[in-house]
Coordinates of C-alpha atoms in Angstrom, one line a residue:
M16 CA 14.3 10.0 10.5
K17 CA 11.4 8.1 12.0
L18 CA 11.7 4.4 11.6
S19 CA 8.2 3.8 10.1
D20 CA 9.1 6.5 7.5
Y21 CA 12.2 4.5 6.6
V22 CA 10.1 1.3 6.2
T23 CA 7.7 3.2 3.9
D24 CA 10.6 4.5 1.8
F25 CA 12.0 0.9 1.5
L26 CA 8.6 -0.4 0.2
I27 CA 8.4 2.4 -2.4
D28 CA 11.9 1.8 -3.5
K29 CA 11.0 -1.8 -4.2
G30 CA 8.1 -0.7 -6.5
I31 CA 5.3 -1.8 -4.2
T32 CA 2.4 0.6 -4.8
H33 CA -0.5 -1.0 -2.9
G34 CA -1.0 -2.7 0.4
F35 CA -4.0 -4.1 2.3
G36 CA -4.8 -4.3 6.0
Y37 CA -6.8 -3.1 8.9
P38 CA -5.9 -0.3 11.3
G39 CA -5.1 -0.9 14.9
G40 CA -3.4 0.9 17.7
S41 CA 0.0 -0.7 17.2
V42 CA 0.3 0.1 13.5
T43 CA -0.8 3.7 13.6
N44 CA 2.8 5.0 13.2
F45 CA 3.2 2.8 10.1
L46 CA -0.1 4.0 8.6
D47 CA 0.7 7.6 9.3
S48 CA 4.0 7.2 7.4
I49 CA 2.1 5.6 4.5
Y50 CA -0.3 8.5 4.4
K51 CA 2.5 11.0 4.0
R52 CA 3.5 9.2 0.8
T53 CA 0.0 8.7 -0.7
G54 CA 1.1 9.7 -4.2
E55 CA 3.6 6.8 -4.3
I56 CA 2.0 4.0 -2.2
Q57 CA -1.5 3.4 -1.0
C58 CA -2.8 1.1 1.7
H59 CA -6.4 0.0 1.4
V60 CA -8.6 -0.9 4.4
V61 CA -10.3 -4.2 4.1
Y62 CA -13.0 -5.4 6.5
H63 CA -11.2 -8.5 7.9
E64 CA -7.5 -9.1 8.2
Q65 CA -7.8 -12.5 6.5
A66 CA -9.0 -10.6 3.4
A67 CA -5.9 -8.4 3.6
G68 CA -3.6 -11.5 3.2
F69 CA -5.6 -12.8 0.2
A70 CA -5.7 -9.4 -1.4
A71 CA -1.9 -9.0 -1.1
C72 CA -1.5 -12.4 -2.8
G73 CA -3.8 -11.3 -5.6
Y74 CA -1.7 -8.2 -6.1
A75 CA 1.5 -10.3 -6.1
N76 CA 0.1 -12.7 -8.6
V77 CA -0.6 -10.1 -11.3
T78 CA 2.4 -7.7 -10.7
G79 CA 5.2 -10.1 -9.8
K80 CA 6.1 -7.8 -6.9
P81 CA 5.7 -8.8 -3.2
G82 CA 2.2 -8.3 -1.9
L83 CA 2.0 -6.1 1.2
C84 CA -0.4 -6.7 4.1
Y85 CA -0.5 -5.3 7.6
A86 CA -2.4 -5.7 10.9
T87 CA -2.2 -4.7 14.4
G88 CA -0.8 -7.0 17.1
G89 CA -2.7 -9.8 18.8
P90 CA -5.9 -10.7 16.9
G91 CA -4.9 -8.7 13.9
C92 CA -1.8 -10.8 13.5
T93 CA -3.7 -14.1 14.0
N94 CA -6.4 -13.1 11.5
L95 CA -3.7 -12.7 8.8
L96 CA -2.5 -16.3 9.2
T97 CA -4.7 -17.9 6.6
G98 CA -3.7 -15.6 3.8
I99 CA 0.0 -16.0 4.9
G100 CA -0.4 -19.8 4.7
H101 CA -1.9 -19.5 1.2
A102 CA 1.2 -17.5 0.1
M103 CA 3.5 -20.0 1.7
Y104 CA 2.1 -23.1 0.0
D105 CA 1.5 -21.5 -3.4
S106 CA 4.9 -19.8 -3.5
I107 CA 3.6 -16.2 -3.5
P108 CA 6.0 -13.4 -2.4
L109 CA 4.5 -11.4 0.4
I110 CA 5.5 -9.0 3.1
A111 CA 3.4 -9.0 6.3
I112 CA 3.9 -6.2 8.8
T113 CA 2.4 -6.5 12.2
G114 CA 2.4 -4.1 15.2
N115 CA 3.0 -5.1 18.7
S116 CA 3.2 -3.8 22.3
N117 CA 6.0 -1.4 23.2
T118 CA 9.2 -3.4 24.0
Y119 CA 9.2 -2.0 27.5
E120 CA 5.7 -3.5 28.1
R121 CA 6.7 -7.0 27.2
K122 CA 6.3 -9.7 29.8
G123 CA 9.9 -11.0 29.2
D124 CA 10.6 -13.8 31.7
L125 CA 7.7 -13.0 33.9
P126 CA 5.6 -16.2 34.5
I127 CA 2.4 -14.5 33.2
R128 CA 0.5 -14.9 30.0
Q129 CA 0.6 -11.2 28.9
R130 CA 1.7 -7.9 30.1
G131 CA 1.1 -5.3 27.3
F132 CA -2.3 -4.9 25.7
Q133 CA -2.6 -7.2 22.7
E134 CA 0.9 -8.4 23.4
N135 CA 1.6 -11.6 21.5
D136 CA 4.6 -13.6 20.3
N137 CA 3.8 -12.8 16.7
V138 CA 7.0 -14.4 15.4
A139 CA 6.2 -17.7 17.0
V140 CA 2.7 -17.6 15.4
M141 CA 4.0 -16.7 12.0
K142 CA 7.2 -18.7 11.8
P143 CA 5.7 -22.0 10.6
L144 CA 3.9 -20.3 7.7
T145 CA 6.7 -18.0 6.5
K146 CA 10.1 -18.2 4.9
Y147 CA 11.4 -15.7 7.5
S148 CA 9.8 -14.1 10.5
V149 CA 11.5 -11.5 12.8
C150 CA 10.7 -9.0 15.5
I151 CA 12.6 -5.7 15.3
D152 CA 13.5 -5.1 18.9
R153 CA 16.4 -2.7 18.1
P154 CA 15.8 0.2 15.7
E155 CA 19.3 0.0 14.3
N156 CA 18.5 -3.5 12.8
I157 CA 15.7 -2.2 10.6
R158 CA 17.7 -1.9 7.3
Y159 CA 19.3 -5.3 7.7
E160 CA 16.0 -7.0 8.5
L161 CA 14.1 -5.3 5.7
E162 CA 16.7 -6.2 3.1
K163 CA 16.9 -9.8 4.4
S164 CA 13.1 -10.2 4.4
Y165 CA 12.8 -8.9 0.9
Y166 CA 15.6 -11.2 -0.3
Y167 CA 13.9 -14.3 1.2
A168 CA 10.5 -13.3 -0.2
M169 CA 11.8 -13.0 -3.8
S170 CA 14.7 -15.5 -3.9
G171 CA 14.6 -19.2 -4.5
R172 CA 11.1 -20.6 -4.0
R173 CA 9.2 -17.4 -3.4
G174 CA 7.0 -17.0 -0.4
P175 CA 5.8 -14.8 2.5
V176 CA 8.0 -13.1 5.2
H177 CA 6.9 -11.4 8.4
I178 CA 8.2 -8.3 10.2
D179 CA 6.9 -7.5 13.7
L180 CA 7.3 -3.8 14.7
P181 CA 6.7 -2.9 18.3
M182 CA 5.1 0.6 18.7
D183 CA 8.2 2.2 20.3
V184 CA 10.4 0.8 17.5
Q185 CA 8.1 2.3 14.8
R186 CA 8.4 5.7 16.2
A187 CA 12.1 5.6 17.0
Q188 CA 14.5 8.0 15.4
I189 CA 17.3 6.5 13.3
E190 CA 20.2 7.7 11.2
P191 CA 19.9 5.9 7.8
S192 CA 23.5 6.4 6.9
E193 CA 24.6 4.4 9.9
L194 CA 22.4 1.4 9.4
K195 CA 24.0 -2.0 8.6
G196 CA 22.8 -3.7 5.4
F197 CA 22.2 -7.3 4.5
C198 CA 24.6 -9.1 2.2
P199 CA 23.2 -12.5 1.2
D200 CA 25.4 -15.5 1.4
T201 CA 25.8 -17.1 -2.0
E202 CA 24.7 -20.4 -0.4
T203 CA 21.5 -18.9 1.1
G204 CA 18.2 -19.8 -0.5
S205 CA 17.6 -22.6 -2.9
S206 CA 20.3 -25.0 -3.7
Y207 CA 21.4 -25.3 -7.3
N208 CA 22.3 -28.7 -8.5
E209 CA 23.7 -28.6 -12.0
Q210 CA 23.9 -32.2 -12.9
K211 CA 26.6 -33.2 -15.3
N212 CA 25.5 -33.4 -18.9
I213 CA 21.8 -33.2 -18.1
T214 CA 21.2 -31.9 -21.6
G215 CA 22.8 -35.0 -23.0
K216 CA 20.7 -37.3 -20.8
I217 CA 17.5 -35.6 -21.9
E218 CA 18.5 -35.8 -25.6
E219 CA 19.1 -39.5 -25.1
L220 CA 15.8 -40.0 -23.3
L221 CA 13.9 -38.1 -26.1
L222 CA 15.6 -40.2 -28.8
R223 CA 14.4 -43.4 -27.0
S224 CA 11.0 -42.1 -26.1
K225 CA 7.9 -42.9 -28.2
R226 CA 5.4 -41.3 -25.8
P227 CA 6.8 -38.3 -24.0
C228 CA 4.8 -35.8 -22.0
F229 CA 5.5 -32.5 -20.1
I230 CA 3.9 -31.6 -16.8
L231 CA 3.7 -27.8 -16.3
G232 CA 3.1 -26.7 -12.7
N233 CA 2.4 -23.5 -10.8
G234 CA 6.1 -22.8 -10.7
I235 CA 5.8 -21.6 -14.3
K236 CA 3.2 -19.0 -13.2
T237 CA 5.0 -17.8 -10.0
A238 CA 8.3 -17.4 -12.0
Q239 CA 6.4 -15.6 -14.7
L240 CA 7.7 -17.9 -17.4
K241 CA 4.5 -18.5 -19.4
R242 CA 5.8 -17.2 -22.7
E243 CA 9.1 -19.2 -22.4
A244 CA 7.2 -22.4 -21.5
G245 CA 4.9 -21.9 -24.5
E246 CA 7.9 -21.5 -26.8
L247 CA 9.5 -24.7 -25.3
I248 CA 6.3 -26.7 -26.0
K249 CA 6.2 -25.5 -29.6
K250 CA 9.8 -26.3 -30.1
F251 CA 9.4 -30.0 -29.1
G252 CA 5.8 -30.6 -30.2
I253 CA 5.3 -32.8 -27.2
P254 CA 1.9 -33.2 -25.4
Y255 CA 1.6 -31.6 -22.0
V256 CA -0.7 -31.7 -19.0
T257 CA -0.8 -29.3 -16.0
S258 CA -1.5 -29.2 -12.4
M259 CA -5.0 -28.0 -11.5
I260 CA -3.9 -24.5 -10.3
A261 CA -1.8 -24.1 -13.4
F262 CA -4.5 -25.1 -15.9
D263 CA -4.3 -21.6 -17.4
V264 CA -0.6 -21.6 -17.7
L265 CA -0.5 -21.5 -21.5
G266 CA -4.2 -20.8 -22.2
C267 CA -5.3 -22.6 -25.3
S268 CA -2.8 -24.9 -27.0
E269 CA -3.0 -27.8 -29.5
Y270 CA -0.7 -29.7 -27.2
N271 CA -2.8 -29.3 -24.0
Y272 CA -4.5 -32.4 -22.7
G273 CA -5.9 -31.0 -19.5
F274 CA -5.0 -31.1 -15.9
L275 CA -3.9 -34.2 -14.0
G276 CA -4.9 -35.7 -10.6
A277 CA -7.7 -36.9 -8.4
Y278 CA -10.2 -34.5 -9.9
G279 CA -8.3 -34.1 -13.1
D280 CA -9.3 -34.6 -16.7
R281 CA -9.6 -38.3 -17.6
A282 CA -7.7 -37.7 -20.8
A283 CA -4.8 -36.1 -19.0
N284 CA -4.6 -39.0 -16.6
F285 CA -4.7 -41.6 -19.4
V286 CA -2.0 -39.7 -21.4
L287 CA 0.3 -39.9 -18.3
A288 CA -0.5 -43.5 -17.7
K289 CA 0.6 -44.3 -21.2
S290 CA 3.7 -42.1 -21.4
D291 CA 7.2 -43.5 -21.4
L292 CA 8.9 -40.2 -20.5
V293 CA 7.5 -37.5 -18.2
I294 CA 9.3 -34.2 -17.8
S295 CA 7.9 -32.1 -14.9
L296 CA 8.6 -28.4 -14.7
G297 CA 7.7 -26.7 -11.4
S298 CA 5.0 -29.1 -10.1
R299 CA 5.1 -30.6 -6.6
L300 CA 3.6 -33.9 -7.8
D301 CA 1.8 -34.3 -4.4
I302 CA -0.8 -36.9 -3.5
R303 CA -3.7 -35.0 -5.2
Q304 CA -1.7 -35.1 -8.4
V305 CA -0.1 -38.5 -8.5
G306 CA -2.3 -40.6 -6.2
A307 CA -1.8 -42.3 -2.9
R308 CA 0.3 -45.1 -4.4
R309 CA 3.0 -43.1 -6.1
E310 CA 4.5 -46.1 -7.9
N311 CA 1.2 -46.3 -9.9
F312 CA 1.7 -42.9 -11.4
A313 CA 3.0 -43.1 -15.0
P314 CA 4.3 -46.6 -14.2
N315 CA 6.1 -47.2 -17.5
A316 CA 7.7 -43.7 -17.7
T317 CA 11.1 -42.3 -16.9
I318 CA 10.4 -39.2 -14.8
V319 CA 12.6 -36.1 -15.0
R320 CA 11.7 -33.4 -12.4
F321 CA 12.9 -29.8 -12.4
D322 CA 12.1 -27.9 -9.3
I323 CA 13.6 -25.0 -7.3
D324 CA 12.9 -26.7 -4.0
D325 CA 15.2 -29.7 -3.3
G326 CA 12.8 -30.7 -0.4
E327 CA 10.1 -31.4 -2.9
L328 CA 12.5 -33.5 -5.0
E329 CA 13.3 -35.6 -2.0
Y330 CA 9.7 -36.8 -2.0
C331 CA 10.2 -39.1 -4.9
V332 CA 7.5 -40.5 -7.3
H333 CA 9.7 -43.2 -8.7
R334 CA 12.9 -44.3 -7.0
D335 CA 14.9 -44.0 -10.2
E336 CA 13.6 -40.6 -11.3
I337 CA 16.0 -37.9 -12.4
S338 CA 15.8 -34.8 -10.1
V339 CA 17.3 -31.5 -11.0
C340 CA 17.1 -28.7 -8.5
M341 CA 17.4 -25.3 -10.2
E342 CA 15.5 -22.1 -11.1
L343 CA 12.9 -22.8 -13.8
C344 CA 14.3 -20.1 -16.0
D345 CA 17.6 -22.0 -16.0
A346 CA 15.8 -25.3 -16.6
I347 CA 14.0 -23.9 -19.7
T348 CA 17.4 -22.5 -20.9
L349 CA 18.9 -25.9 -20.4
L350 CA 16.0 -27.7 -22.3
N351 CA 16.3 -25.2 -25.1
K352 CA 19.9 -26.5 -25.7
V353 CA 18.5 -29.9 -26.5
Q354 CA 18.9 -30.3 -30.2
V355 CA 16.9 -33.5 -31.0
K356 CA 13.3 -33.3 -32.1
P357 CA 11.9 -36.8 -33.0
D358 CA 8.6 -37.2 -34.8
Y359 CA 5.8 -37.7 -32.2
D360 CA 2.8 -37.5 -34.6
Q361 CA 1.7 -41.0 -33.9
W362 CA 1.7 -40.4 -30.2
I363 CA -0.2 -37.1 -30.6
G364 CA -2.8 -39.1 -32.7
V365 CA -3.2 -41.5 -29.7
C366 CA -3.7 -38.6 -27.3
N367 CA -6.3 -37.0 -29.6
T368 CA -8.2 -40.3 -29.9
I369 CA -8.3 -40.6 -26.1
C370 CA -9.8 -37.2 -25.9
E371 CA -12.4 -38.0 -28.5
K372 CA -13.5 -41.2 -26.9
L373 CA -13.9 -39.6 -23.5
A374 CA -15.5 -36.3 -24.7
G375 CA -18.6 -35.3 -22.7
F376 CA -18.5 -38.2 -20.3
D377 CA -18.4 -36.0 -17.2
E378 CA -20.4 -33.0 -18.4
K379 CA -22.9 -32.0 -15.7
L380 CA -25.1 -28.9 -15.3
P381 CA -22.6 -26.9 -13.2
N382 CA -20.0 -27.5 -15.8
A383 CA -22.4 -26.2 -18.5
Y384 CA -23.0 -23.1 -16.4
I385 CA -19.2 -22.4 -16.2
R386 CA -18.7 -23.1 -19.9
E387 CA -21.5 -20.7 -20.8
I388 CA -20.2 -18.0 -18.4
S389 CA -16.7 -18.2 -19.9
E390 CA -18.2 -17.3 -23.3
Y391 CA -19.1 -13.9 -21.9
I392 CA -15.8 -13.2 -20.2
P393 CA -13.5 -11.0 -22.3
E394 CA -9.9 -11.6 -23.2
N395 CA -7.2 -10.5 -20.7
A396 CA -9.6 -11.0 -17.8
I397 CA -8.3 -12.0 -14.3
I398 CA -10.5 -14.7 -12.7
S399 CA -10.3 -15.9 -9.1
T400 CA -12.1 -18.9 -7.7
D401 CA -12.8 -20.1 -4.2
V402 CA -12.3 -23.7 -2.9
G403 CA -14.7 -26.5 -3.3
Q404 CA -16.8 -27.8 -6.2
N405 CA -16.8 -24.4 -7.9
Q406 CA -13.0 -24.5 -8.2
V407 CA -12.9 -27.8 -10.0
W408 CA -15.8 -26.9 -12.3
V409 CA -13.8 -23.9 -13.4
A410 CA -10.6 -25.9 -14.0
Q411 CA -12.6 -28.5 -16.0
S412 CA -14.9 -26.3 -18.0
F413 CA -13.8 -22.7 -18.2
Q414 CA -12.9 -22.0 -21.9
L415 CA -9.8 -19.8 -21.7
K416 CA -9.2 -16.9 -24.0
D417 CA -6.0 -15.1 -24.8
G418 CA -4.4 -13.3 -21.8
Q419 CA -6.8 -14.7 -19.2
E420 CA -5.3 -15.6 -15.8
V421 CA -7.0 -17.7 -13.1
S422 CA -6.1 -17.6 -9.4
F423 CA -6.7 -20.6 -7.2
S424 CA -5.9 -21.3 -3.6
G425 CA -3.9 -24.5 -4.1
G426 CA -2.0 -26.0 -1.2
M427 CA -3.8 -24.2 1.6
G428 CA -7.1 -24.8 -0.1
S429 CA -8.8 -21.9 1.7
M430 CA -12.5 -21.0 1.3
G431 CA -12.9 -17.2 1.3
H432 CA -10.0 -16.7 -1.1
A433 CA -11.8 -15.6 -4.2
L434 CA -13.3 -12.3 -3.3
P435 CA -10.3 -10.6 -1.6
A436 CA -7.9 -12.1 -4.1
I437 CA -9.7 -10.4 -7.0
L438 CA -9.6 -7.1 -5.1
G439 CA -5.8 -7.3 -4.8
A440 CA -5.6 -8.2 -8.5
S441 CA -7.5 -5.1 -9.5
Y442 CA -4.4 -3.1 -8.8
S443 CA -2.5 -4.7 -11.7
G444 CA -1.5 -1.4 -13.1
R445 CA -3.7 -1.6 -16.2
K446 CA -7.4 -1.9 -16.7
R447 CA -8.4 -5.6 -16.9
P448 CA -11.8 -7.3 -16.6
L449 CA -12.3 -8.9 -13.1
V450 CA -14.3 -12.0 -12.4
C451 CA -14.8 -13.8 -9.0
I452 CA -16.3 -17.3 -9.0
C453 CA -17.5 -18.7 -5.6
G454 CA -19.6 -21.3 -4.0
D455 CA -22.2 -20.2 -1.5
G456 CA -19.9 -21.4 1.3
G457 CA -16.8 -19.6 0.2
M458 CA -18.7 -16.4 -0.5
Q459 CA -19.9 -16.2 3.0
M460 CA -16.4 -16.5 4.4
N461 CA -15.4 -13.0 3.3
I462 CA -18.7 -11.5 2.2
Q463 CA -17.9 -8.3 4.2
E464 CA -15.6 -7.3 1.3
L465 CA -18.7 -6.4 -0.7
Q466 CA -18.3 -3.1 1.1
Y467 CA -14.8 -2.7 -0.3
I468 CA -16.2 -3.2 -3.8
A469 CA -18.9 -0.7 -3.2
R470 CA -16.6 1.9 -1.6
E471 CA -13.9 1.7 -4.3
K472 CA -16.4 1.1 -7.2
I473 CA -14.4 -1.9 -8.4
P474 CA -16.2 -3.4 -11.5
V475 CA -15.9 -7.0 -10.3
K476 CA -18.2 -9.6 -11.7
M477 CA -19.1 -12.0 -9.0
I478 CA -20.6 -15.4 -9.8
V479 CA -22.0 -17.4 -6.8
M480 CA -22.7 -21.0 -7.6
N481 CA -25.4 -21.6 -4.9
N482 CA -26.2 -25.2 -4.5
H483 CA -27.5 -24.6 -0.9
A484 CA -24.9 -26.9 0.4
L485 CA -21.2 -27.4 1.2
G486 CA -21.2 -29.6 -1.9
M487 CA -17.8 -31.2 -1.8
I488 CA -18.2 -32.3 1.8
R489 CA -21.8 -33.3 1.2
H490 CA -20.4 -35.6 -1.5
F491 CA -17.9 -37.1 1.0
Q492 CA -20.8 -37.8 3.4
E493 CA -22.8 -39.5 0.7
M494 CA -19.8 -41.8 -0.2
Y495 CA -18.4 -42.5 3.2
F496 CA -20.9 -41.6 6.0
D497 CA -24.2 -43.3 4.9
R498 CA -25.7 -40.0 3.6
V499 CA -25.7 -38.3 6.9
Y500 CA -25.4 -34.7 5.8
Y501 CA -24.6 -33.1 9.1
Q502 CA -23.8 -29.4 8.8
T503 CA -23.6 -29.5 5.0
T504 CA -27.2 -29.1 3.8
L505 CA -30.4 -27.4 4.9
Q506 CA -31.5 -30.6 6.7
G507 CA -28.1 -30.8 8.4
G508 CA -28.2 -27.3 9.7
Y509 CA -26.4 -25.3 6.9
T510 CA -28.3 -22.5 5.2
T511 CA -27.6 -19.7 2.7
P512 CA -29.0 -16.2 2.3
D513 CA -30.5 -14.5 -0.8
F514 CA -27.2 -13.3 -2.2
V515 CA -28.9 -10.9 -4.6
K516 CA -30.5 -9.1 -1.7
V517 CA -27.2 -9.1 0.2
A518 CA -25.5 -7.5 -2.8
E519 CA -28.3 -4.9 -3.2
A520 CA -27.9 -4.0 0.5
Y521 CA -24.3 -3.0 -0.4
G522 CA -25.5 -1.0 -3.4
I523 CA -24.4 -3.6 -5.9
R524 CA -26.6 -4.8 -8.7
G525 CA -27.6 -8.5 -8.5
M526 CA -29.5 -11.0 -10.6
A527 CA -30.7 -14.5 -9.9
V528 CA -30.3 -17.4 -12.4
N529 CA -32.4 -20.5 -12.2
T530 CA -31.8 -22.2 -15.5
L531 CA -29.1 -22.4 -18.1
E532 CA -31.4 -20.4 -20.4
D533 CA -31.6 -17.6 -17.8
L534 CA -27.8 -17.2 -17.9
K535 CA -28.0 -15.6 -21.3
K536 CA -29.9 -12.7 -19.7
T537 CA -26.7 -11.8 -17.7
E538 CA -24.5 -11.1 -20.7
E539 CA -25.0 -7.3 -20.5
L540 CA -24.2 -7.3 -16.7
L541 CA -21.0 -9.3 -17.4
K542 CA -19.8 -6.9 -20.0
N543 CA -20.6 -3.5 -18.5
D544 CA -18.2 -1.4 -16.3
S545 CA -20.0 -1.9 -13.0
A546 CA -19.8 -4.4 -10.2
C547 CA -22.5 -7.1 -10.2
L548 CA -23.4 -10.3 -8.4
I549 CA -25.0 -13.2 -10.3
E550 CA -26.4 -15.9 -8.1
I551 CA -26.8 -19.2 -10.0
R552 CA -29.3 -21.2 -8.0
I553 CA -28.8 -25.0 -8.4
E554 CA -31.5 -27.1 -6.8
E555 CA -30.2 -30.5 -7.7
E556 CA -27.4 -32.3 -5.7
T557 CA -24.1 -31.5 -7.3
Y558 CA -21.0 -33.5 -7.7
V559 CA -17.4 -33.1 -8.9
V560 CA -16.7 -35.9 -11.4
P561 CA -14.5 -37.5 -12.2
K562 CA -13.2 -38.3 -8.8
L563 CA -10.4 -40.7 -7.8
E564 CA -11.1 -43.4 -5.2
F565 CA -8.2 -43.6 -2.7
G566 CA -5.5 -46.0 -3.7
K567 CA -6.5 -46.5 -7.3
P568 CA -4.5 -45.4 -10.3
N569 CA -5.2 -41.9 -11.6
Q570 CA -6.8 -42.9 -14.9
D571 CA -9.4 -45.2 -13.2
Q572 CA -11.7 -42.5 -11.8
E573 CA -15.2 -42.6 -10.6
P574 CA -17.8 -43.0 -12.1
L575 CA -16.0 -45.9 -13.8
I576 CA -16.0 -45.9 -17.6
D577 CA -17.1 -49.0 -19.4
R578 CA -14.4 -51.7 -18.7
A579 CA -14.1 -52.5 -22.4
L580 CA -13.4 -48.9 -23.2
Y581 CA -10.9 -48.7 -20.3
K582 CA -9.1 -51.7 -21.7
E583 CA -9.1 -50.3 -25.2
L584 CA -7.6 -47.0 -24.1
M585 CA -4.9 -48.6 -22.1
E586 CA -3.9 -50.9 -25.0
M587 CA -3.8 -48.1 -27.6

């Protein structure tokens, strides 16, 4: 059979039903094979390869299957990179397929830059941002490399893999029964460190602890363990905080005290500062979460970290922390074996008092917009955000309802993520409300995908928070560069279009909002079954608060709270 037909069969056998990409000469054999199996798998043309990568991630997030993206060689491959990096840093399983020049057109050892048209060393380009990257130079290796790639994408800490298929390899004839398969080494993938009597240690720590706290990270979401994590929290009755991109991990919960970190909720950071035991599940605890001086984070607490990636655990927060490298499903099983359940009512009372005394301190107009919008978004909705101030406002102020999921670009922090990510998420397999929240900068990064929405009639509700600036960087310039707003505001050379008119040019209904009162007029648009774009025009300078000054402890964020209140909270 034709090799590209074999690749298509493999993807179908793995349950992958949708892919995203852009056609090009060196992937036409692959696309023709996909076309012949249209009833079982569909590939959707986006309008920029970067969007294909993000859309594949959106699909993976809601289905648990690897996302599929594809591109032609050369520029197609390089344009995929940002979405691939997003998958790598946020642990999203993804299969990227690129075409390339015929193997007999390669430059080989010739001292020239290029021989074949769009010839490029795609493996060298992709390797730093993937778990595995391979060029199939010999057709007889296709089964082995497909199985190996899929294994790496889905095993251990999940992530993207890349398969480069030269044109002559795609069209080669193979005999499937003669192909060699991949048999994973039991030591391949993540290490599993089952420490002796870890259950006993945690029981001992809980019995000694007066102020324990869980940290729930994005690993809970990528491993699809939300229900299990929720049951664990209920079992122990212990307060928890989350990382920012996992703020939706359990939705609403009486034990939730917000997300931690530089832009995190003040209450969450105070709770951690006062804890004597911190148990982290699937959170990297990077500098944005724990601060530049790691020893200042939860200074009086014993830290227990469960993570699938032993490399992350080597980056210690405290020198004496307890690190356990294992799958989170195994970690939750282990924690469920813990039998002790002390009474933490007094500690929960302290946490609640902290929340009450800090309530409303950082509420600004953009937060009020987000809070109001969330009232109109139905249960079970999928929400994607971009990167910048809009992302933090959502994490701070979006009031979650049952079944809602929020997709961020975390480690890569890529503008342009929101719109294509929600397109991929629309293929979840069941009808769910779709919401995309952007800033004016992020929206313009992949604004061409409005044509995708119009073409496919996807009922996405797009909210553009237009403050006529690259707000987060403008804030940096205000703080550190004497208010020289170069390239971030109208005066500095940055401009924005009329987004409503842009949407209408694509045949999508739009509406402008100038006040919080105007937002109520959008309720019908947000609840109907058609795509719409709502541009919220914010004329005032915007800020993300609270914000941590470099080197300070997490709980002492800017703008500073009254020093007497700070002392009172720390002494509670």
